[in-house]
Amino acid sequence: MLRSPNHSESRSQPVIVANPDYDKPGLNQTSPTRSTDNRGLIDPLEQTFAPLPASAKEAEAIAPMLPGVKLLTGSMATENALKQLQSPNILHIATHGFFHTDVEPPYVDTSTILPDTRSAQPNVRPLENPLLRSGLALAGANLNESSNQDGILTALEAAGLNLLGTKLLVLSACETGLGDVKNGEGVYGLRRALAIAGAESQLISLWAVNDYGTNKLMVSYYQRLIANTARSEALRQTQLEMLSHPTYQHPYFWAAFVPSGDWTPLNNR
């Protein structure tokens, strides 16, 4: 079951997680230990996550709009750092996201990252639990560590985050709104997991999004948010702006992002 709508006020600073260094272990990683809910079960995400340079620029542009923001980038953008957060008012994560259906063949011959996108096409074996088939890549994800701090935050792990009081969680990544549909139970994936964790509202994506187009969309979205435009209206206005942009007018660049949860202004209460 999802938690009841959360209307508690967070007193924690906003947090931005962006441009993780996928090739280096995080500076605040714990000692490797075996985990029953992590990479070992995914077997594993044997793939190479490419850098997302526009996500770093995205973080740099958004950070000044959020007073007191905590910025986690590079080797500091770790799985462990996310797990230790205590109800940030706003949580923005810009990285690679993934979702695998349960109808994939047992093995995939190649593993690729789609060019200039925040999406992964990994080499995996099907898993029954859809919360183990979706997640986010963080620092050290390319090292293929068999530990509970392996750089891959699965949706199952995300459900255990402390996001009670978090007004807005933005997943500036690919396919973060996807999941398996269970009759009578809804969609199982990152969106459900983060709602269970307590996030009041989310901005999620439905397909592989372009790195640079997403950067532009997010900066424009936050400009409207800090002007106290309602969360849903801020997205609508931003998408209309993208529609008139000569480079990013195609729906591919902006229509993937959809709201979930409470979409009144952030300072409504």
PDB file of C-alpha atoms in Angstrom:
ATOM      1  CA  MET A   1       0.000   0.000   0.000  1.00  0.00           C
ATOM      2  CA  LEU A   2       1.104   3.568  -0.649  1.00  0.00           C
ATOM      3  CA  ARG A   3       1.489   5.891   2.291  1.00  0.00           C
ATOM      4  CA  SER A   4      -1.254   8.390   2.975  1.00  0.00           C
ATOM      5  CA  PRO A   5      -0.628  11.820   1.450  1.00  0.00           C
ATOM      6  CA  ASN A   6       2.138  13.510   3.405  1.00  0.00           C
ATOM      7  CA  HIS A   7       1.641  17.121   4.444  1.00  0.00           C
ATOM      8  CA  SER A   8       4.421  17.406   7.017  1.00  0.00           C
ATOM      9  CA  GLU A   9       6.900  20.232   6.537  1.00  0.00           C
ATOM     10  CA  SER A  10      10.499  19.369   5.762  1.00  0.00           C
ATOM     11  CA  ARG A  11      13.136  21.476   7.495  1.00  0.00           C
ATOM     12  CA  SER A  12      15.996  19.965   5.507  1.00  0.00           C
ATOM     13  CA  GLN A  13      17.814  21.813   2.756  1.00  0.00           C
ATOM     14  CA  PRO A  14      17.135  21.048  -0.916  1.00  0.00           C
ATOM     15  CA  VAL A  15      19.476  18.483  -2.481  1.00  0.00           C
ATOM     16  CA  ILE A  16      20.669  18.157  -6.081  1.00  0.00           C
ATOM     17  CA  VAL A  17      22.312  14.916  -7.223  1.00  0.00           C
ATOM     18  CA  ALA A  18      23.820  15.241 -10.701  1.00  0.00           C
ATOM     19  CA  ASN A  19      26.492  13.998 -13.094  1.00  0.00           C
ATOM     20  CA  PRO A  20      27.734  11.054 -10.985  1.00  0.00           C
ATOM     21  CA  ASP A  21      31.207   9.735 -11.747  1.00  0.00           C
ATOM     22  CA  TYR A  22      30.201   6.257 -12.876  1.00  0.00           C
ATOM     23  CA  ASP A  23      33.830   5.109 -13.135  1.00  0.00           C
ATOM     24  CA  LYS A  24      34.968   5.953  -9.604  1.00  0.00           C
ATOM     25  CA  PRO A  25      33.782   4.607  -6.258  1.00  0.00           C
ATOM     26  CA  GLY A  26      32.013   7.188  -4.152  1.00  0.00           C
ATOM     27  CA  LEU A  27      34.067   9.013  -1.539  1.00  0.00           C
ATOM     28  CA  ASN A  28      31.550   8.081   1.141  1.00  0.00           C
ATOM     29  CA  GLN A  29      30.931   4.466   0.180  1.00  0.00           C
ATOM     30  CA  THR A  30      30.834   1.855   2.912  1.00  0.00           C
ATOM     31  CA  SER A  31      32.817  -1.370   2.878  1.00  0.00           C
ATOM     32  CA  PRO A  32      31.503  -3.857   0.295  1.00  0.00           C
ATOM     33  CA  THR A  33      29.082  -6.406   1.669  1.00  0.00           C
ATOM     34  CA  ARG A  34      26.711  -8.833  -0.012  1.00  0.00           C
ATOM     35  CA  SER A  35      23.158  -7.628  -0.493  1.00  0.00           C
ATOM     36  CA  THR A  36      20.006  -9.580  -1.255  1.00  0.00           C
ATOM     37  CA  ASP A  37      18.251  -6.626  -2.853  1.00  0.00           C
ATOM     38  CA  ASN A  38      20.879  -5.213  -5.143  1.00  0.00           C
ATOM     39  CA  ARG A  39      23.235  -5.887  -8.028  1.00  0.00           C
ATOM     40  CA  GLY A  40      23.630  -9.584  -7.338  1.00  0.00           C
ATOM     41  CA  LEU A  41      19.957 -10.144  -8.117  1.00  0.00           C
ATOM     42  CA  ILE A  42      20.044  -7.959 -11.207  1.00  0.00           C
ATOM     43  CA  ASP A  43      22.980 -10.098 -12.400  1.00  0.00           C
ATOM     44  CA  PRO A  44      24.178  -7.352 -12.751  1.00  0.00           C
ATOM     45  CA  LEU A  45      23.743  -4.292 -14.935  1.00  0.00           C
ATOM     46  CA  GLU A  46      26.769  -5.267 -17.019  1.00  0.00           C
ATOM     47  CA  GLN A  47      26.982  -2.066 -18.976  1.00  0.00           C
ATOM     48  CA  THR A  48      28.861   1.164 -19.218  1.00  0.00           C
ATOM     49  CA  PHE A  49      27.116   4.341 -18.163  1.00  0.00           C
ATOM     50  CA  ALA A  50      28.260   7.322 -20.231  1.00  0.00           C
ATOM     51  CA  PRO A  51      28.843  10.750 -18.640  1.00  0.00           C
ATOM     52  CA  LEU A  52      26.013  13.283 -18.805  1.00  0.00           C
ATOM     53  CA  PRO A  53      27.745  16.651 -19.206  1.00  0.00           C
ATOM     54  CA  ALA A  54      24.497  18.603 -19.533  1.00  0.00           C
ATOM     55  CA  SER A  55      23.342  17.294 -16.156  1.00  0.00           C
ATOM     56  CA  ALA A  56      26.288  19.074 -14.512  1.00  0.00           C
ATOM     57  CA  LYS A  57      25.306  22.342 -16.207  1.00  0.00           C
ATOM     58  CA  GLU A  58      21.703  21.676 -15.174  1.00  0.00           C
ATOM     59  CA  ALA A  59      22.754  21.397 -11.533  1.00  0.00           C
ATOM     60  CA  GLU A  60      24.874  24.559 -11.744  1.00  0.00           C
ATOM     61  CA  ALA A  61      21.941  26.506 -13.202  1.00  0.00           C
ATOM     62  CA  ILE A  62      19.347  25.238 -10.726  1.00  0.00           C
ATOM     63  CA  ALA A  63      21.438  25.433  -7.538  1.00  0.00           C
ATOM     64  CA  PRO A  64      21.370  29.263  -7.206  1.00  0.00           C
ATOM     65  CA  MET A  65      17.563  29.159  -7.320  1.00  0.00           C
ATOM     66  CA  LEU A  66      17.389  26.947  -4.211  1.00  0.00           C
ATOM     67  CA  PRO A  67      18.747  28.697  -1.085  1.00  0.00           C
ATOM     68  CA  GLY A  68      20.870  26.443   1.112  1.00  0.00           C
ATOM     69  CA  VAL A  69      20.998  23.681  -1.499  1.00  0.00           C
ATOM     70  CA  LYS A  70      23.314  20.719  -0.979  1.00  0.00           C
ATOM     71  CA  LEU A  71      25.003  19.722  -4.246  1.00  0.00           C
ATOM     72  CA  LEU A  72      26.184  16.130  -4.745  1.00  0.00           C
ATOM     73  CA  THR A  73      28.093  15.602  -7.997  1.00  0.00           C
ATOM     74  CA  GLY A  74      30.898  13.427  -9.333  1.00  0.00           C
ATOM     75  CA  SER A  75      32.217  10.961  -6.775  1.00  0.00           C
ATOM     76  CA  MET A  76      29.957  12.479  -4.102  1.00  0.00           C
ATOM     77  CA  ALA A  77      26.788  11.504  -5.974  1.00  0.00           C
ATOM     78  CA  THR A  78      26.607   8.114  -4.319  1.00  0.00           C
ATOM     79  CA  GLU A  79      23.988   5.573  -3.439  1.00  0.00           C
ATOM     80  CA  ASN A  80      24.998   5.845   0.208  1.00  0.00           C
ATOM     81  CA  ALA A  81      24.599   9.641   0.177  1.00  0.00           C
ATOM     82  CA  LEU A  82      21.034   9.268  -1.103  1.00  0.00           C
ATOM     83  CA  LYS A  83      20.211   6.676   1.530  1.00  0.00           C
ATOM     84  CA  GLN A  84      21.387   9.011   4.291  1.00  0.00           C
ATOM     85  CA  LEU A  85      19.232  11.975   3.251  1.00  0.00           C
ATOM     86  CA  GLN A  86      16.639  13.079   5.795  1.00  0.00           C
ATOM     87  CA  SER A  87      13.553  14.508   4.087  1.00  0.00           C
ATOM     88  CA  PRO A  88      15.053  17.195   1.843  1.00  0.00           C
ATOM     89  CA  ASN A  89      12.497  19.849   0.954  1.00  0.00           C
ATOM     90  CA  ILE A  90      13.290  19.328  -2.743  1.00  0.00           C
ATOM     91  CA  LEU A  91      15.299  16.447  -4.204  1.00  0.00           C
ATOM     92  CA  HIS A  92      16.531  16.733  -7.790  1.00  0.00           C
ATOM     93  CA  ILE A  93      18.321  13.730  -9.341  1.00  0.00           C
ATOM     94  CA  ALA A  94      19.911  14.024 -12.804  1.00  0.00           C
ATOM     95  CA  THR A  95      21.446  10.747 -13.942  1.00  0.00           C
ATOM     96  CA  HIS A  96      20.813   7.597 -15.994  1.00  0.00           C
ATOM     97  CA  GLY A  97      17.577   5.765 -15.205  1.00  0.00           C
ATOM     98  CA  PHE A  98      16.402   2.341 -16.348  1.00  0.00           C
ATOM     99  CA  PHE A  99      13.400   0.041 -16.431  1.00  0.00           C
ATOM    100  CA  HIS A 100      13.334  -3.532 -17.754  1.00  0.00           C
ATOM    101  CA  THR A 101      10.150  -5.380 -18.606  1.00  0.00           C
ATOM    102  CA  ASP A 102       9.607  -8.950 -17.428  1.00  0.00           C
ATOM    103  CA  VAL A 103       9.275 -10.195 -21.009  1.00  0.00           C
ATOM    104  CA  GLU A 104      12.892  -9.681 -22.043  1.00  0.00           C
ATOM    105  CA  PRO A 105      14.876 -12.726 -23.213  1.00  0.00           C
ATOM    106  CA  PRO A 106      17.087 -14.394 -20.593  1.00  0.00           C
ATOM    107  CA  TYR A 107      20.214 -12.797 -22.028  1.00  0.00           C
ATOM    108  CA  VAL A 108      20.898  -9.775 -24.198  1.00  0.00           C
ATOM    109  CA  ASP A 109      23.959  -9.886 -26.458  1.00  0.00           C
ATOM    110  CA  THR A 110      24.960  -6.238 -26.133  1.00  0.00           C
ATOM    111  CA  SER A 111      24.713  -3.488 -23.556  1.00  0.00           C
ATOM    112  CA  THR A 112      24.565   0.102 -24.697  1.00  0.00           C
ATOM    113  CA  ILE A 113      23.748   3.592 -23.598  1.00  0.00           C
ATOM    114  CA  LEU A 114      21.623   5.484 -26.083  1.00  0.00           C
ATOM    115  CA  PRO A 115      23.659   8.434 -27.446  1.00  0.00           C
ATOM    116  CA  ASP A 116      22.943  11.774 -25.762  1.00  0.00           C
ATOM    117  CA  THR A 117      20.184  10.322 -23.605  1.00  0.00           C
ATOM    118  CA  ARG A 118      19.754   9.500 -19.947  1.00  0.00           C
ATOM    119  CA  SER A 119      18.660   5.946 -20.682  1.00  0.00           C
ATOM    120  CA  ALA A 120      20.377   2.607 -20.281  1.00  0.00           C
ATOM    121  CA  GLN A 121      19.914  -0.585 -22.305  1.00  0.00           C
ATOM    122  CA  PRO A 122      21.545  -3.130 -19.995  1.00  0.00           C
ATOM    123  CA  ASN A 123      22.360  -6.823 -20.126  1.00  0.00           C
ATOM    124  CA  VAL A 124      20.046  -8.431 -17.548  1.00  0.00           C
ATOM    125  CA  ARG A 125      18.096 -11.532 -16.667  1.00  0.00           C
ATOM    126  CA  PRO A 126      14.365 -11.132 -16.009  1.00  0.00           C
ATOM    127  CA  LEU A 127      13.378 -10.703 -12.370  1.00  0.00           C
ATOM    128  CA  GLU A 128       9.963 -11.311 -10.887  1.00  0.00           C
ATOM    129  CA  ASN A 129      10.028  -8.238  -8.645  1.00  0.00           C
ATOM    130  CA  PRO A 130       9.557  -5.139 -10.852  1.00  0.00           C
ATOM    131  CA  LEU A 131      11.057  -2.977  -8.101  1.00  0.00           C
ATOM    132  CA  LEU A 132      14.380  -4.714  -8.829  1.00  0.00           C
ATOM    133  CA  ARG A 133      14.080  -4.001 -12.546  1.00  0.00           C
ATOM    134  CA  SER A 134      14.020  -0.219 -12.323  1.00  0.00           C
ATOM    135  CA  GLY A 135      16.394   2.214 -10.726  1.00  0.00           C
ATOM    136  CA  LEU A 136      19.054   4.911 -11.006  1.00  0.00           C
ATOM    137  CA  ALA A 137      22.800   4.846 -11.739  1.00  0.00           C
ATOM    138  CA  LEU A 138      25.066   6.679  -9.287  1.00  0.00           C
ATOM    139  CA  ALA A 139      28.794   7.060  -8.613  1.00  0.00           C
ATOM    140  CA  GLY A 140      30.751   3.858  -9.159  1.00  0.00           C
ATOM    141  CA  ALA A 141      28.017   2.169 -11.194  1.00  0.00           C
ATOM    142  CA  ASN A 142      30.509   1.092 -13.883  1.00  0.00           C
ATOM    143  CA  LEU A 143      32.678  -0.821 -11.414  1.00  0.00           C
ATOM    144  CA  ASN A 144      30.311  -3.831 -11.224  1.00  0.00           C
ATOM    145  CA  GLU A 145      30.787  -4.180  -7.485  1.00  0.00           C
ATOM    146  CA  SER A 146      28.911  -6.950  -5.694  1.00  0.00           C
ATOM    147  CA  SER A 147      27.931  -4.953  -2.641  1.00  0.00           C
ATOM    148  CA  ASN A 148      25.042  -3.098  -1.102  1.00  0.00           C
ATOM    149  CA  GLN A 149      26.678   0.183  -2.220  1.00  0.00           C
ATOM    150  CA  ASP A 150      27.268  -0.722  -5.856  1.00  0.00           C
ATOM    151  CA  GLY A 151      26.217   2.542  -7.460  1.00  0.00           C
ATOM    152  CA  ILE A 152      22.802   1.213  -8.520  1.00  0.00           C
ATOM    153  CA  LEU A 153      19.790   2.390  -6.518  1.00  0.00           C
ATOM    154  CA  THR A 154      16.942   0.012  -7.323  1.00  0.00           C
ATOM    155  CA  ALA A 155      13.321   1.027  -6.869  1.00  0.00           C
ATOM    156  CA  LEU A 156      13.138  -1.470  -4.012  1.00  0.00           C
ATOM    157  CA  GLU A 157      15.940   0.389  -2.229  1.00  0.00           C
ATOM    158  CA  ALA A 158      14.388   3.754  -3.121  1.00  0.00           C
ATOM    159  CA  ALA A 159      11.238   2.764  -1.226  1.00  0.00           C
ATOM    160  CA  GLY A 160      13.347   2.795   1.941  1.00  0.00           C
ATOM    161  CA  LEU A 161      14.535   6.387   1.552  1.00  0.00           C
ATOM    162  CA  ASN A 162      13.372   8.945   4.124  1.00  0.00           C
ATOM    163  CA  LEU A 163      11.355  11.402   2.021  1.00  0.00           C
ATOM    164  CA  LEU A 164       8.582  12.235   4.490  1.00  0.00           C
ATOM    165  CA  GLY A 165       8.140  15.981   4.122  1.00  0.00           C
ATOM    166  CA  THR A 166       9.806  16.127   0.695  1.00  0.00           C
ATOM    167  CA  LYS A 167       7.551  18.409  -1.335  1.00  0.00           C
ATOM    168  CA  LEU A 168       9.027  17.679  -4.752  1.00  0.00           C
ATOM    169  CA  LEU A 169      11.236  14.948  -6.164  1.00  0.00           C
ATOM    170  CA  VAL A 170      12.435  15.509  -9.726  1.00  0.00           C
ATOM    171  CA  LEU A 171      13.872  12.532 -11.605  1.00  0.00           C
ATOM    172  CA  SER A 172      15.721  14.151 -14.483  1.00  0.00           C
ATOM    173  CA  ALA A 173      16.406  10.788 -16.083  1.00  0.00           C
ATOM    174  CA  CYS A 174      14.916   8.301 -18.536  1.00  0.00           C
ATOM    175  CA  GLU A 175      11.907   6.051 -18.048  1.00  0.00           C
ATOM    176  CA  THR A 176      11.504   6.888 -14.357  1.00  0.00           C
ATOM    177  CA  GLY A 177       7.719   6.776 -14.662  1.00  0.00           C
ATOM    178  CA  LEU A 178       7.603   3.277 -16.123  1.00  0.00           C
ATOM    179  CA  GLY A 179       6.788   0.060 -14.298  1.00  0.00           C
ATOM    180  CA  ASP A 180       4.848  -3.179 -14.408  1.00  0.00           C
ATOM    181  CA  VAL A 181       1.070  -2.949 -14.226  1.00  0.00           C
ATOM    182  CA  LYS A 182      -0.458  -5.333 -11.690  1.00  0.00           C
ATOM    183  CA  ASN A 183      -4.215  -5.827 -11.948  1.00  0.00           C
ATOM    184  CA  GLY A 184      -5.913  -4.027  -9.079  1.00  0.00           C
ATOM    185  CA  GLU A 185      -2.607  -2.711  -7.727  1.00  0.00           C
ATOM    186  CA  GLY A 186      -1.383  -0.118 -10.230  1.00  0.00           C
ATOM    187  CA  VAL A 187       2.115   0.427 -11.613  1.00  0.00           C
ATOM    188  CA  TYR A 188       5.181  -1.005  -9.854  1.00  0.00           C
ATOM    189  CA  GLY A 189       8.335   1.029 -10.461  1.00  0.00           C
ATOM    190  CA  LEU A 190      10.280   4.047  -9.244  1.00  0.00           C
ATOM    191  CA  ARG A 191       7.198   6.261  -9.002  1.00  0.00           C
ATOM    192  CA  ARG A 192       5.500   3.877  -6.577  1.00  0.00           C
ATOM    193  CA  ALA A 193       8.701   3.343  -4.614  1.00  0.00           C
ATOM    194  CA  LEU A 194       9.280   7.057  -4.101  1.00  0.00           C
ATOM    195  CA  ALA A 195       5.656   7.625  -3.115  1.00  0.00           C
ATOM    196  CA  ILE A 196       6.088   4.885  -0.512  1.00  0.00           C
ATOM    197  CA  ALA A 197       9.233   6.690   0.674  1.00  0.00           C
ATOM    198  CA  GLY A 198       7.063   9.749   1.327  1.00  0.00           C
ATOM    199  CA  ALA A 199       7.601  12.148  -1.600  1.00  0.00           C
ATOM    200  CA  GLU A 200       4.632  14.506  -1.858  1.00  0.00           C
ATOM    201  CA  SER A 201       4.991  15.004  -5.614  1.00  0.00           C
ATOM    202  CA  GLN A 202       7.234  13.827  -8.426  1.00  0.00           C
ATOM    203  CA  LEU A 203       8.284  14.858 -11.908  1.00  0.00           C
ATOM    204  CA  ILE A 204       9.015  11.681 -13.855  1.00  0.00           C
ATOM    205  CA  SER A 205       9.679  10.623 -17.450  1.00  0.00           C
ATOM    206  CA  LEU A 206       8.100   8.047 -19.756  1.00  0.00           C
ATOM    207  CA  TRP A 207      10.867   7.504 -22.318  1.00  0.00           C
ATOM    208  CA  ALA A 208      14.550   8.103 -23.113  1.00  0.00           C
ATOM    209  CA  VAL A 209      15.118  11.838 -22.780  1.00  0.00           C
ATOM    210  CA  ASN A 210      17.760  13.977 -24.474  1.00  0.00           C
ATOM    211  CA  ASP A 211      20.493  15.254 -22.156  1.00  0.00           C
ATOM    212  CA  TYR A 212      20.640  18.826 -23.459  1.00  0.00           C
ATOM    213  CA  GLY A 213      16.905  19.207 -24.037  1.00  0.00           C
ATOM    214  CA  THR A 214      16.235  18.022 -20.499  1.00  0.00           C
ATOM    215  CA  ASN A 215      18.721  20.561 -19.163  1.00  0.00           C
ATOM    216  CA  LYS A 216      16.789  23.403 -20.812  1.00  0.00           C
ATOM    217  CA  LEU A 217      13.424  22.061 -19.644  1.00  0.00           C
ATOM    218  CA  MET A 218      14.518  21.689 -16.025  1.00  0.00           C
ATOM    219  CA  VAL A 219      16.045  25.153 -15.726  1.00  0.00           C
ATOM    220  CA  SER A 220      12.885  26.737 -17.141  1.00  0.00           C
ATOM    221  CA  TYR A 221      10.711  24.593 -14.857  1.00  0.00           C
ATOM    222  CA  TYR A 222      12.532  25.702 -11.692  1.00  0.00           C
ATOM    223  CA  GLN A 223      12.371  29.347 -12.714  1.00  0.00           C
ATOM    224  CA  ARG A 224       8.602  29.029 -12.655  1.00  0.00           C
ATOM    225  CA  LEU A 225       8.551  27.036  -9.419  1.00  0.00           C
ATOM    226  CA  ILE A 226      10.450  29.686  -7.474  1.00  0.00           C
ATOM    227  CA  ALA A 227       7.948  32.253  -8.763  1.00  0.00           C
ATOM    228  CA  ASN A 228       5.378  30.120  -6.869  1.00  0.00           C
ATOM    229  CA  THR A 229       3.677  28.819  -9.986  1.00  0.00           C
ATOM    230  CA  ALA A 230       1.768  25.621  -9.223  1.00  0.00           C
ATOM    231  CA  ARG A 231       3.842  22.510  -9.843  1.00  0.00           C
ATOM    232  CA  SER A 232       1.616  21.218 -12.650  1.00  0.00           C
ATOM    233  CA  GLU A 233       1.165  24.661 -14.211  1.00  0.00           C
ATOM    234  CA  ALA A 234       4.925  25.266 -14.139  1.00  0.00           C
ATOM    235  CA  LEU A 235       5.408  22.113 -16.186  1.00  0.00           C
ATOM    236  CA  ARG A 236       2.651  23.055 -18.630  1.00  0.00           C
ATOM    237  CA  GLN A 237       4.129  26.505 -19.215  1.00  0.00           C
ATOM    238  CA  THR A 238       7.608  25.060 -19.645  1.00  0.00           C
ATOM    239  CA  GLN A 239       6.433  22.521 -22.193  1.00  0.00           C
ATOM    240  CA  LEU A 240       4.646  25.237 -24.171  1.00  0.00           C
ATOM    241  CA  GLU A 241       7.868  27.239 -24.161  1.00  0.00           C
ATOM    242  CA  MET A 242       9.766  24.205 -25.476  1.00  0.00           C
ATOM    243  CA  LEU A 243       7.137  23.761 -28.177  1.00  0.00           C
ATOM    244  CA  SER A 244       8.029  27.173 -29.581  1.00  0.00           C
ATOM    245  CA  HIS A 245      11.803  26.594 -29.407  1.00  0.00           C
ATOM    246  CA  PRO A 246      13.411  26.034 -32.849  1.00  0.00           C
ATOM    247  CA  THR A 247      15.678  23.245 -31.576  1.00  0.00           C
ATOM    248  CA  TYR A 248      13.510  21.533 -28.960  1.00  0.00           C
ATOM    249  CA  GLN A 249       9.982  21.926 -30.326  1.00  0.00           C
ATOM    250  CA  HIS A 250       9.545  18.214 -31.105  1.00  0.00           C
ATOM    251  CA  PRO A 251       7.572  16.388 -28.353  1.00  0.00           C
ATOM    252  CA  TYR A 252      10.476  13.961 -27.965  1.00  0.00           C
ATOM    253  CA  PHE A 253      12.340  16.649 -26.025  1.00  0.00           C
ATOM    254  CA  TRP A 254       9.624  17.701 -23.572  1.00  0.00           C
ATOM    255  CA  ALA A 255       6.535  15.477 -23.596  1.00  0.00           C
ATOM    256  CA  ALA A 256       8.169  12.605 -21.687  1.00  0.00           C
ATOM    257  CA  PHE A 257       7.885  14.447 -18.374  1.00  0.00           C
ATOM    258  CA  VAL A 258       4.672  14.071 -16.403  1.00  0.00           C
ATOM    259  CA  PRO A 259       3.603  15.103 -12.893  1.00  0.00           C
ATOM    260  CA  SER A 260       2.555  12.777 -10.102  1.00  0.00           C
ATOM    261  CA  GLY A 261       1.137  13.683  -6.704  1.00  0.00           C
ATOM    262  CA  ASP A 262       0.345  17.106  -5.238  1.00  0.00           C
ATOM    263  CA  TRP A 263       0.693  19.782  -7.904  1.00  0.00           C
ATOM    264  CA  THR A 264      -0.279  22.929  -6.006  1.00  0.00           C
ATOM    265  CA  PRO A 265       2.416  25.622  -5.530  1.00  0.00           C
ATOM    266  CA  LEU A 266       5.335  24.526  -3.355  1.00  0.00           C
ATOM    267  CA  ASN A 267       4.606  27.312  -0.870  1.00  0.00           C
ATOM    268  CA  ASN A 268       0.866  26.685  -0.798  1.00  0.00           C
ATOM    269  CA  ARG A 269       0.942  25.805   2.880  1.00  0.00           C
TER     270      ARG A 269
END
